[in-house]
Amino acid sequence: MFSRIARPAAHGLIRGLSTTAQANARVAVLGASGGIGQPLSLLLKNSPLISNLALYDIAHTPGVAADLSHIETRAKVTGYLGAEQLPESLKGADVVVIPAGVPRKPGMTRDDLFNTNASIVATLTEACAKHCPEAMICIIANPVNSTIPITSEVFKKHGVYNPNRIFGVTTLDIVRANTFVAELKGLDPARVNVPVIGGHAGKTIIPLISQSTPKVEFPQDQLAVLIGRIQEAGTEVVKAKAGAGSATLSMAYAGARFVFSLLDAMNGKEGVIECSFVRSEETESPYFSTPLLLGKNGIEKNLGLGKLTAYEEKLISEAMAELKGSIKKGEEFIKNRK
Ligand SMILES: NC(=O)c1ccc[n+]([C@@H]2O[C@H](COP(=O)([O-])OP(=O)(O)OC[C@H]3O[C@@H](n4cnc5c(N)ncnc54)[C@H](O)[C@@H]3O)[C@@H](O)[C@H]2O)c1
């Protein structure tokens, strides 16, 4: 049996580490020239799991692709520029990762990005629904609590919806939780696993410290500070970057970790588990992040909430109104879109 929150091997983050037999995935990155897109593409190019890397953006992809193509790994890199090249970039894609869209500036919430990013994500996922309806779709663009319902509604509109293949990438919340817990307890962060459930914005980010492996305990006041830091860690970076954007390098790492886990599972590796914001029946919210067992066809099994403390239950119930509001906003956006 797999451990419920087994830490995935970060295949491809170190060259030549993969042990998987089949390694011929075609991965498309939409928004590949951006602050996240470039380092994410670099990490993907370094992976032996990927044979073709398609880089799409509305700017700079010829340069980014030429640069990455000189790296001595086998993934063939191709750049695609502008809307007319979008369909070609998606042909045959097994996995599509979408970091396209504007990032936060100090003082902004993720929801403040809605007006710009909702239409970017809708346009890009409409192209995915037409040109690679079977691909795994991994959405990084914020607000994730709305961009996943948007993606789902777009796929429904095109009659190709498969909820097991649409993922909101929340991995950075898990990465941060692991790091902060390890710092406080003097542990090796690579050995810490903290499931983070709920959504990907402020108080909808719910770290389950009680389910951490190894098991850790904190007095209630310290626990509240730790959870608050994990929830506001994105804002910590936005403030430190002082107008130059939000997390890009740690997000690229987290995005690559999620893609490698997905590719491992698609290649038949067993026991691959990641948290992700997906269609869900685990709570009253129609979308919710929980640990998921991944397989050849995406989500194989939702592993649910596990055993919660009363405090964690309270955090979930306090997040519900915001979560459901953001989901509805995304769904309404597609209903009203011409
Ligand atoms: N899920 C998470 O945990 C997480 C973490 C950090 C950032 N983000 C989000 O990721 C997104 C990207 O952040 P960034 O820092 O890379 O931003 P950025 O501005 O540096 O890059 C965005 C890229 O998207 C491209 N783009 C814009 N419109 C496009 C379109 N229609 N088609 C294709 N490409 C398009 C831009 O040209 C640019 O290259 C933001 O929405 C940000 O909020 C998510």
mmCIF file of C-alpha atoms and ligand atoms in Angstrom:
data_model
loop_
_atom_site.group_PDB
_atom_site.id
_atom_site.type_symbol
_atom_site.label_atom_id
_atom_site.label_comp_id
_atom_site.label_asym_id
_atom_site.label_seq_id
_atom_site.Cartn_x
_atom_site.Cartn_y
_atom_site.Cartn_z
ATOM 1 C CA MET A 1 0.000 0.000 0.000
ATOM 2 C CA PHE A 2 1.044 3.557 -0.572
ATOM 3 C CA SER A 3 1.428 6.002 2.266
ATOM 4 C CA ARG A 4 -1.440 8.487 2.086
ATOM 5 C CA ILE A 5 0.813 11.438 1.490
ATOM 6 C CA ALA A 6 3.939 9.826 0.123
ATOM 7 C CA ARG A 7 6.322 12.479 -1.136
ATOM 8 C CA PRO A 8 6.645 12.195 -4.916
ATOM 9 C CA ALA A 9 10.110 11.719 -6.329
ATOM 10 C CA ALA A 10 11.047 14.936 -8.081
ATOM 11 C CA HIS A 11 11.954 13.086 -11.277
ATOM 12 C CA GLY A 12 13.714 15.252 -13.755
ATOM 13 C CA LEU A 13 14.620 17.938 -11.234
ATOM 14 C CA ILE A 14 17.966 16.175 -11.272
ATOM 15 C CA ARG A 15 19.095 14.955 -14.662
ATOM 16 C CA GLY A 16 18.867 11.255 -15.256
ATOM 17 C CA LEU A 17 17.036 10.353 -12.082
ATOM 18 C CA SER A 18 13.975 8.835 -13.686
ATOM 19 C CA THR A 19 13.473 5.123 -13.596
ATOM 20 C CA THR A 20 10.267 5.085 -15.622
ATOM 21 C CA ALA A 21 10.360 3.085 -18.808
ATOM 22 C CA GLN A 22 8.187 5.165 -21.104
ATOM 23 C CA ALA A 23 9.361 8.732 -21.446
ATOM 24 C CA ASN A 24 7.821 10.208 -24.548
ATOM 25 C CA ALA A 25 5.461 12.822 -23.261
ATOM 26 C CA ARG A 26 4.580 15.907 -25.227
ATOM 27 C CA VAL A 27 4.101 18.841 -22.856
ATOM 28 C CA ALA A 28 2.836 22.300 -23.860
ATOM 29 C CA VAL A 29 3.451 25.386 -21.713
ATOM 30 C CA LEU A 30 1.064 28.282 -22.425
ATOM 31 C CA GLY A 31 2.553 31.527 -21.128
ATOM 32 C CA ALA A 32 6.061 30.105 -21.544
ATOM 33 C CA SER A 33 7.877 33.459 -21.736
ATOM 34 C CA GLY A 34 6.729 34.729 -18.348
ATOM 35 C CA GLY A 35 8.267 34.855 -14.908
ATOM 36 C CA ILE A 36 6.985 31.346 -14.164
ATOM 37 C CA GLY A 37 6.904 30.080 -17.748
ATOM 38 C CA GLN A 38 10.647 30.403 -18.385
ATOM 39 C CA PRO A 39 12.065 28.623 -15.306
ATOM 40 C CA LEU A 40 9.250 26.058 -15.503
ATOM 41 C CA SER A 41 10.168 25.324 -19.127
ATOM 42 C CA LEU A 42 13.820 25.025 -18.085
ATOM 43 C CA LEU A 43 12.950 22.400 -15.454
ATOM 44 C CA LEU A 44 10.729 20.526 -17.925
ATOM 45 C CA LYS A 45 13.481 20.598 -20.573
ATOM 46 C CA ASN A 46 15.738 18.934 -18.007
ATOM 47 C CA SER A 47 13.377 15.984 -17.596
ATOM 48 C CA PRO A 48 13.976 12.615 -19.265
ATOM 49 C CA LEU A 49 10.200 12.033 -19.128
ATOM 50 C CA ILE A 50 9.554 14.585 -21.869
ATOM 51 C CA SER A 51 10.304 14.114 -25.573
ATOM 52 C CA ASN A 52 8.622 17.273 -26.913
ATOM 53 C CA LEU A 53 8.248 20.618 -25.215
ATOM 54 C CA ALA A 54 5.958 23.125 -26.967
ATOM 55 C CA LEU A 55 6.343 26.713 -25.749
ATOM 56 C CA TYR A 56 3.467 29.081 -26.514
ATOM 57 C CA ASP A 57 3.107 32.765 -25.595
ATOM 58 C CA ILE A 58 2.014 36.031 -27.190
ATOM 59 C CA ALA A 59 5.611 37.333 -26.836
ATOM 60 C CA HIS A 60 9.255 36.190 -26.914
ATOM 61 C CA THR A 61 8.788 32.439 -27.490
ATOM 62 C CA PRO A 62 11.197 32.228 -30.457
ATOM 63 C CA GLY A 63 13.993 33.470 -28.190
ATOM 64 C CA VAL A 64 13.055 31.338 -25.196
ATOM 65 C CA ALA A 65 12.756 28.241 -27.404
ATOM 66 C CA ALA A 66 16.068 28.879 -29.203
ATOM 67 C CA ASP A 67 17.814 29.350 -25.861
ATOM 68 C CA LEU A 68 16.384 26.201 -24.227
ATOM 69 C CA SER A 69 16.895 24.118 -27.377
ATOM 70 C CA HIS A 70 20.694 24.234 -26.864
ATOM 71 C CA ILE A 71 20.486 22.318 -23.593
ATOM 72 C CA GLU A 72 21.902 18.808 -23.926
ATOM 73 C CA THR A 73 18.752 16.870 -23.061
ATOM 74 C CA ARG A 74 16.545 15.009 -25.488
ATOM 75 C CA ALA A 75 13.293 17.001 -25.251
ATOM 76 C CA LYS A 76 12.763 18.751 -28.578
ATOM 77 C CA VAL A 77 11.796 22.364 -27.922
ATOM 78 C CA THR A 78 9.535 24.294 -30.303
ATOM 79 C CA GLY A 79 8.356 27.877 -29.900
ATOM 80 C CA TYR A 80 4.907 29.102 -30.975
ATOM 81 C CA LEU A 81 4.056 32.801 -31.093
ATOM 82 C CA GLY A 82 0.649 34.484 -31.228
ATOM 83 C CA ALA A 83 -2.928 33.258 -31.465
ATOM 84 C CA GLU A 84 -2.630 31.755 -34.958
ATOM 85 C CA GLN A 85 0.094 29.364 -33.760
ATOM 86 C CA LEU A 86 -1.820 28.267 -30.644
ATOM 87 C CA PRO A 87 -3.608 25.262 -32.283
ATOM 88 C CA GLU A 88 -0.308 23.879 -33.609
ATOM 89 C CA SER A 89 1.322 24.193 -30.169
ATOM 90 C CA LEU A 90 -1.362 21.929 -28.691
ATOM 91 C CA LYS A 91 -1.336 19.152 -31.299
ATOM 92 C CA GLY A 92 -0.684 15.791 -29.660
ATOM 93 C CA ALA A 93 -0.172 17.312 -26.198
ATOM 94 C CA ASP A 94 -0.333 14.822 -23.313
ATOM 95 C CA VAL A 95 -0.069 17.547 -20.701
ATOM 96 C CA VAL A 96 -0.776 21.288 -20.978
ATOM 97 C CA VAL A 97 0.473 23.647 -18.256
ATOM 98 C CA ILE A 98 -0.959 27.174 -18.159
ATOM 99 C CA PRO A 99 0.972 29.886 -16.293
ATOM 100 C CA ALA A 100 -0.279 32.627 -18.711
ATOM 101 C CA GLY A 101 -1.808 35.706 -17.134
ATOM 102 C CA VAL A 102 -0.953 38.735 -15.028
ATOM 103 C CA PRO A 103 0.543 38.295 -11.529
ATOM 104 C CA ARG A 104 -0.343 40.269 -8.369
ATOM 105 C CA LYS A 105 1.187 43.580 -7.325
ATOM 106 C CA PRO A 106 1.379 44.669 -3.659
ATOM 107 C CA GLY A 107 -2.081 45.260 -2.177
ATOM 108 C CA MET A 108 -3.854 42.997 -4.687
ATOM 109 C CA THR A 109 -5.741 39.792 -3.885
ATOM 110 C CA ARG A 110 -5.737 36.915 -6.348
ATOM 111 C CA ASP A 111 -9.354 37.727 -7.121
ATOM 112 C CA ASP A 112 -8.282 41.202 -8.328
ATOM 113 C CA LEU A 113 -6.687 39.349 -11.274
ATOM 114 C CA PHE A 114 -10.018 37.863 -12.322
ATOM 115 C CA ASN A 115 -10.961 40.394 -14.997
ATOM 116 C CA THR A 116 -7.743 39.933 -16.981
ATOM 117 C CA ASN A 117 -6.956 36.289 -16.315
ATOM 118 C CA ALA A 118 -10.468 34.850 -16.705
ATOM 119 C CA SER A 119 -10.547 35.671 -20.410
ATOM 120 C CA ILE A 120 -6.941 34.578 -20.965
ATOM 121 C CA VAL A 121 -7.669 31.182 -19.369
ATOM 122 C CA ALA A 122 -10.991 30.855 -21.205
ATOM 123 C CA THR A 123 -9.328 31.562 -24.577
ATOM 124 C CA LEU A 124 -6.471 29.139 -23.952
ATOM 125 C CA THR A 125 -8.653 26.323 -22.608
ATOM 126 C CA GLU A 126 -11.115 26.736 -25.501
ATOM 127 C CA ALA A 127 -8.153 25.960 -27.765
ATOM 128 C CA CYS A 128 -7.269 22.950 -25.561
ATOM 129 C CA ALA A 129 -10.860 21.656 -25.742
ATOM 130 C CA LYS A 130 -10.688 21.863 -29.555
ATOM 131 C CA HIS A 131 -7.154 20.689 -30.243
ATOM 132 C CA CYS A 132 -6.152 18.371 -27.356
ATOM 133 C CA PRO A 133 -9.361 17.437 -25.505
ATOM 134 C CA GLU A 134 -7.739 14.354 -23.947
ATOM 135 C CA ALA A 135 -4.726 16.161 -22.482
ATOM 136 C CA MET A 136 -4.190 16.688 -18.753
ATOM 137 C CA ILE A 137 -4.773 20.386 -18.122
ATOM 138 C CA CYS A 138 -2.783 21.981 -15.284
ATOM 139 C CA ILE A 139 -3.801 25.545 -14.457
ATOM 140 C CA ILE A 140 -1.355 27.787 -12.609
ATOM 141 C CA ALA A 141 -3.005 31.118 -13.595
ATOM 142 C CA ASN A 142 -4.798 32.835 -10.725
ATOM 143 C CA PRO A 143 -7.341 33.056 -9.244
ATOM 144 C CA VAL A 144 -7.135 29.233 -9.301
ATOM 145 C CA ASN A 145 -10.390 29.033 -7.269
ATOM 146 C CA SER A 146 -12.119 30.543 -10.351
ATOM 147 C CA THR A 147 -9.896 29.461 -13.257
ATOM 148 C CA ILE A 148 -10.606 25.751 -12.621
ATOM 149 C CA PRO A 149 -14.415 26.213 -12.776
ATOM 150 C CA ILE A 150 -13.799 28.324 -15.914
ATOM 151 C CA THR A 151 -11.785 25.522 -17.512
ATOM 152 C CA SER A 152 -14.408 22.925 -16.566
ATOM 153 C CA GLU A 153 -17.255 25.011 -18.031
ATOM 154 C CA VAL A 154 -15.283 25.544 -21.259
ATOM 155 C CA PHE A 155 -14.716 21.794 -21.621
ATOM 156 C CA LYS A 156 -18.414 21.132 -20.880
ATOM 157 C CA LYS A 157 -19.426 23.647 -23.554
ATOM 158 C CA HIS A 158 -17.334 21.722 -26.070
ATOM 159 C CA GLY A 159 -18.722 18.349 -24.920
ATOM 160 C CA VAL A 160 -15.293 17.019 -23.922
ATOM 161 C CA TYR A 161 -15.347 17.453 -20.132
ATOM 162 C CA ASN A 162 -13.442 14.923 -18.055
ATOM 163 C CA PRO A 163 -13.065 16.105 -14.442
ATOM 164 C CA ASN A 164 -10.255 13.611 -13.861
ATOM 165 C CA ARG A 165 -8.005 15.552 -16.223
ATOM 166 C CA ILE A 166 -8.382 19.144 -15.044
ATOM 167 C CA PHE A 167 -6.080 20.272 -12.203
ATOM 168 C CA GLY A 168 -5.611 23.513 -10.313
ATOM 169 C CA VAL A 169 -1.933 23.591 -9.384
ATOM 170 C CA THR A 170 -1.768 24.257 -5.626
ATOM 171 C CA THR A 171 1.557 22.437 -5.153
ATOM 172 C CA LEU A 172 3.322 25.630 -4.068
ATOM 173 C CA ASP A 173 1.179 25.689 -0.916
ATOM 174 C CA ILE A 174 2.389 22.189 -0.049
ATOM 175 C CA VAL A 175 6.000 23.095 -0.889
ATOM 176 C CA ARG A 176 5.776 26.140 1.404
ATOM 177 C CA ALA A 177 4.116 24.195 4.212
ATOM 178 C CA ASN A 178 6.837 21.516 4.053
ATOM 179 C CA THR A 179 9.559 24.168 4.146
ATOM 180 C CA PHE A 180 8.102 26.179 7.029
ATOM 181 C CA VAL A 181 7.366 23.106 9.179
ATOM 182 C CA ALA A 182 10.884 21.794 8.538
ATOM 183 C CA GLU A 183 12.386 25.167 9.541
ATOM 184 C CA LEU A 184 10.439 25.241 12.814
ATOM 185 C CA LYS A 185 11.233 21.648 13.751
ATOM 186 C CA GLY A 186 14.806 21.436 12.454
ATOM 187 C CA LEU A 187 13.874 18.734 9.928
ATOM 188 C CA ASP A 188 15.091 18.057 6.393
ATOM 189 C CA PRO A 189 12.378 19.751 4.234
ATOM 190 C CA ALA A 190 12.765 17.022 1.602
ATOM 191 C CA ARG A 191 11.415 14.526 4.158
ATOM 192 C CA VAL A 192 8.406 16.557 5.326
ATOM 193 C CA ASN A 193 4.921 16.119 3.865
ATOM 194 C CA VAL A 194 2.083 18.419 4.791
ATOM 195 C CA PRO A 195 -1.176 17.983 2.876
ATOM 196 C CA VAL A 196 -2.784 21.341 2.061
ATOM 197 C CA ILE A 197 -6.460 21.239 1.166
ATOM 198 C CA GLY A 198 -9.270 23.633 0.211
ATOM 199 C CA GLY A 199 -8.462 26.265 -2.394
ATOM 200 C CA HIS A 200 -5.605 28.540 -3.422
ATOM 201 C CA ALA A 201 -6.278 31.986 -1.928
ATOM 202 C CA GLY A 202 -5.878 33.359 1.614
ATOM 203 C CA LYS A 203 -7.990 31.526 4.156
ATOM 204 C CA THR A 204 -9.153 28.935 1.598
ATOM 205 C CA ILE A 205 -5.593 27.506 1.831
ATOM 206 C CA ILE A 206 -5.886 24.948 4.648
ATOM 207 C CA PRO A 207 -2.707 23.146 5.741
ATOM 208 C CA LEU A 208 -3.401 19.927 7.648
ATOM 209 C CA ILE A 209 -0.526 20.081 10.088
ATOM 210 C CA SER A 210 -2.120 17.237 12.101
ATOM 211 C CA GLN A 211 -1.593 14.931 9.085
ATOM 212 C CA SER A 212 2.022 15.958 8.535
ATOM 213 C CA THR A 213 4.624 13.234 8.153
ATOM 214 C CA PRO A 214 6.718 12.997 10.192
ATOM 215 C CA LYS A 215 4.163 13.809 12.869
ATOM 216 C CA VAL A 216 4.701 17.279 14.342
ATOM 217 C CA GLU A 217 2.935 19.177 17.084
ATOM 218 C CA PHE A 218 2.702 22.867 17.930
ATOM 219 C CA PRO A 219 1.020 24.795 20.738
ATOM 220 C CA GLN A 220 -2.220 26.406 19.443
ATOM 221 C CA ASP A 221 -0.796 29.963 19.251
ATOM 222 C CA GLN A 222 2.253 28.804 17.241
ATOM 223 C CA LEU A 223 0.017 26.653 15.040
ATOM 224 C CA ALA A 224 -2.182 29.639 14.189
ATOM 225 C CA VAL A 225 0.883 31.736 13.263
ATOM 226 C CA LEU A 226 2.282 28.905 11.109
ATOM 227 C CA ILE A 227 -1.015 28.388 9.260
ATOM 228 C CA GLY A 228 -1.338 32.151 8.752
ATOM 229 C CA ARG A 229 2.163 32.272 7.266
ATOM 230 C CA ILE A 230 1.401 29.429 4.836
ATOM 231 C CA GLN A 231 -1.846 31.153 3.791
ATOM 232 C CA GLU A 232 -0.092 34.483 3.240
ATOM 233 C CA ALA A 233 3.210 33.157 1.866
ATOM 234 C CA GLY A 234 2.341 34.321 -1.656
ATOM 235 C CA THR A 235 1.740 37.818 -0.323
ATOM 236 C CA GLU A 236 5.108 37.654 1.499
ATOM 237 C CA VAL A 237 6.767 37.220 -1.924
ATOM 238 C CA VAL A 238 4.574 39.849 -3.625
ATOM 239 C CA LYS A 239 5.587 42.386 -0.938
ATOM 240 C CA ALA A 240 9.289 41.475 -1.122
ATOM 241 C CA LYS A 241 9.255 41.817 -4.928
ATOM 242 C CA ALA A 242 7.722 45.277 -4.440
ATOM 243 C CA GLY A 243 5.805 45.548 -7.699
ATOM 244 C CA ALA A 244 7.929 43.169 -9.773
ATOM 245 C CA GLY A 245 5.354 40.343 -9.586
ATOM 246 C CA SER A 246 4.670 37.282 -7.455
ATOM 247 C CA ALA A 247 6.368 33.940 -6.829
ATOM 248 C CA THR A 248 7.996 32.680 -10.022
ATOM 249 C CA LEU A 249 10.991 30.481 -9.148
ATOM 250 C CA SER A 250 9.367 28.524 -6.310
ATOM 251 C CA MET A 251 6.227 28.282 -8.465
ATOM 252 C CA ALA A 252 8.249 26.917 -11.375
ATOM 253 C CA TYR A 253 9.683 24.271 -9.013
ATOM 254 C CA ALA A 254 6.202 23.431 -7.699
ATOM 255 C CA GLY A 255 4.701 23.315 -11.212
ATOM 256 C CA ALA A 256 7.473 21.010 -12.398
ATOM 257 C CA ARG A 257 6.988 18.764 -9.354
ATOM 258 C CA PHE A 258 3.286 18.450 -10.181
ATOM 259 C CA VAL A 259 3.895 17.728 -13.884
ATOM 260 C CA PHE A 260 6.543 15.095 -13.093
ATOM 261 C CA SER A 261 4.182 13.380 -10.643
ATOM 262 C CA LEU A 262 1.454 13.373 -13.272
ATOM 263 C CA LEU A 263 3.803 11.983 -15.944
ATOM 264 C CA ASP A 264 5.068 9.302 -13.564
ATOM 265 C CA ALA A 265 1.482 8.238 -12.839
ATOM 266 C CA MET A 266 0.566 8.332 -16.553
ATOM 267 C CA ASN A 267 3.566 6.075 -17.171
ATOM 268 C CA GLY A 268 2.160 3.507 -14.750
ATOM 269 C CA LYS A 269 4.021 4.323 -11.541
ATOM 270 C CA GLU A 270 1.871 3.352 -8.569
ATOM 271 C CA GLY A 271 1.179 5.284 -5.392
ATOM 272 C CA VAL A 272 1.722 8.775 -6.839
ATOM 273 C CA ILE A 273 -0.167 11.288 -4.697
ATOM 274 C CA GLU A 274 -0.486 15.052 -5.054
ATOM 275 C CA CYS A 275 -2.951 17.582 -3.685
ATOM 276 C CA SER A 276 -4.746 19.595 -6.383
ATOM 277 C CA PHE A 277 -7.829 21.814 -6.710
ATOM 278 C CA VAL A 278 -10.281 19.675 -8.699
ATOM 279 C CA ARG A 279 -13.956 18.828 -9.153
ATOM 280 C CA SER A 280 -14.858 17.184 -5.868
ATOM 281 C CA GLU A 281 -17.572 15.582 -3.828
ATOM 282 C CA GLU A 282 -15.633 15.580 -0.580
ATOM 283 C CA THR A 283 -17.299 18.718 0.851
ATOM 284 C CA GLU A 284 -20.235 20.981 0.012
ATOM 285 C CA SER A 285 -17.924 22.927 -2.335
ATOM 286 C CA PRO A 286 -18.102 21.597 -5.927
ATOM 287 C CA TYR A 287 -14.339 22.072 -6.308
ATOM 288 C CA PHE A 288 -11.889 21.354 -3.514
ATOM 289 C CA SER A 289 -8.276 20.360 -3.112
ATOM 290 C CA THR A 290 -7.444 17.111 -1.303
ATOM 291 C CA PRO A 291 -4.737 14.477 -1.753
ATOM 292 C CA LEU A 292 -5.376 12.583 -5.009
ATOM 293 C CA LEU A 293 -4.051 9.250 -6.132
ATOM 294 C CA LEU A 294 -2.933 9.836 -9.724
ATOM 295 C CA GLY A 295 -2.974 7.230 -12.456
ATOM 296 C CA LYS A 296 -2.834 6.684 -16.230
ATOM 297 C CA ASN A 297 -6.041 8.653 -16.741
ATOM 298 C CA GLY A 298 -5.487 11.465 -14.279
ATOM 299 C CA ILE A 299 -7.289 11.256 -10.954
ATOM 300 C CA GLU A 300 -7.597 7.610 -10.024
ATOM 301 C CA LYS A 301 -8.967 8.132 -6.544
ATOM 302 C CA ASN A 302 -9.773 11.101 -4.356
ATOM 303 C CA LEU A 303 -8.223 10.319 -0.970
ATOM 304 C CA GLY A 304 -10.453 12.822 0.802
ATOM 305 C CA LEU A 305 -9.969 14.905 3.903
ATOM 306 C CA GLY A 306 -8.620 12.258 6.280
ATOM 307 C CA LYS A 307 -9.014 12.655 10.033
ATOM 308 C CA LEU A 308 -9.332 16.334 10.932
ATOM 309 C CA THR A 309 -8.883 18.192 14.219
ATOM 310 C CA ALA A 310 -11.707 20.453 15.408
ATOM 311 C CA TYR A 311 -9.536 23.470 14.498
ATOM 312 C CA GLU A 312 -9.051 22.202 10.928
ATOM 313 C CA GLU A 313 -12.793 21.612 10.606
ATOM 314 C CA LYS A 314 -13.358 25.194 11.695
ATOM 315 C CA LEU A 315 -10.873 26.468 9.079
ATOM 316 C CA ILE A 316 -12.739 24.526 6.385
ATOM 317 C CA SER A 317 -16.143 25.874 7.374
ATOM 318 C CA GLU A 318 -14.735 29.439 7.485
ATOM 319 C CA ALA A 319 -13.370 29.027 3.939
ATOM 320 C CA MET A 320 -16.593 27.731 2.379
ATOM 321 C CA ALA A 321 -18.353 31.022 1.571
ATOM 322 C CA GLU A 322 -15.314 32.513 -0.190
ATOM 323 C CA LEU A 323 -14.580 29.276 -2.017
ATOM 324 C CA LYS A 324 -18.120 28.841 -3.303
ATOM 325 C CA GLY A 325 -18.280 32.530 -4.296
ATOM 326 C CA SER A 326 -15.085 32.285 -6.380
ATOM 327 C CA ILE A 327 -16.319 29.075 -8.038
ATOM 328 C CA LYS A 328 -19.667 30.638 -8.934
ATOM 329 C CA LYS A 329 -17.924 33.711 -10.316
ATOM 330 C CA GLY A 330 -15.900 31.509 -12.680
ATOM 331 C CA GLU A 331 -18.953 29.511 -13.781
ATOM 332 C CA GLU A 332 -20.998 32.683 -14.380
ATOM 333 C CA PHE A 333 -18.164 34.155 -16.423
ATOM 334 C CA ILE A 334 -18.383 31.328 -18.959
ATOM 335 C CA LYS A 335 -22.206 31.336 -18.974
ATOM 336 C CA ASN A 336 -22.143 35.039 -19.920
ATOM 337 C CA ARG A 337 -19.272 34.746 -22.392
ATOM 338 C CA LYS A 338 -20.224 35.095 -26.024
HETATM 339 N N1 LIG B 1 -0.947 28.601 -8.720
HETATM 340 C C1 LIG B 1 -0.024 29.237 -8.022
HETATM 341 O O1 LIG B 1 0.381 28.785 -6.945
HETATM 342 C C2 LIG B 1 0.589 30.513 -8.546
HETATM 343 C C3 LIG B 1 1.757 31.016 -7.946
HETATM 344 C C4 LIG B 1 2.321 32.174 -8.470
HETATM 345 C C5 LIG B 1 1.723 32.812 -9.549
HETATM 346 N N2 LIG B 1 0.583 32.298 -10.104
HETATM 347 C C6 LIG B 1 -0.071 32.935 -11.258
HETATM 348 O O2 LIG B 1 0.592 32.592 -12.461
HETATM 349 C C7 LIG B 1 0.328 33.578 -13.467
HETATM 350 C C8 LIG B 1 1.598 33.979 -14.191
HETATM 351 O O3 LIG B 1 2.499 34.624 -13.326
HETATM 352 P P1 LIG B 1 3.920 35.155 -13.859
HETATM 353 O O4 LIG B 1 4.630 35.698 -12.676
HETATM 354 O O5 LIG B 1 4.585 34.143 -14.720
HETATM 355 O O6 LIG B 1 3.431 36.366 -14.793
HETATM 356 P P2 LIG B 1 4.239 37.090 -15.997
HETATM 357 O O7 LIG B 1 3.532 38.365 -16.288
HETATM 358 O O8 LIG B 1 5.690 37.141 -15.685
HETATM 359 O O9 LIG B 1 4.051 36.075 -17.201
HETATM 360 C C9 LIG B 1 2.829 35.840 -17.787
HETATM 361 C C10 LIG B 1 3.057 35.420 -19.219
HETATM 362 O O10 LIG B 1 1.771 35.153 -19.785
HETATM 363 C C11 LIG B 1 1.800 35.642 -21.118
HETATM 364 N N3 LIG B 1 0.440 35.851 -21.610
HETATM 365 C C12 LIG B 1 -0.419 36.856 -21.343
HETATM 366 N N4 LIG B 1 -1.558 36.700 -22.036
HETATM 367 C C13 LIG B 1 -1.411 35.548 -22.742
HETATM 368 C C14 LIG B 1 -2.244 34.834 -23.653
HETATM 369 N N5 LIG B 1 -3.454 35.284 -23.984
HETATM 370 N N6 LIG B 1 -1.754 33.718 -24.194
HETATM 371 C C15 LIG B 1 -0.523 33.247 -23.865
HETATM 372 N N7 LIG B 1 0.292 33.883 -23.025
HETATM 373 C C16 LIG B 1 -0.148 35.012 -22.479
HETATM 374 C C17 LIG B 1 2.626 36.923 -21.051
HETATM 375 O O11 LIG B 1 3.107 37.311 -22.332
HETATM 376 C C18 LIG B 1 3.733 36.501 -20.091
HETATM 377 O O12 LIG B 1 4.827 35.937 -20.787
HETATM 378 C C19 LIG B 1 -0.359 34.719 -12.717
HETATM 379 O O13 LIG B 1 -1.746 34.625 -12.913
HETATM 380 C C20 LIG B 1 -0.035 34.437 -11.262
HETATM 381 O O14 LIG B 1 -0.996 34.978 -10.386
HETATM 382 C C21 LIG B 1 0.024 31.160 -9.617
#
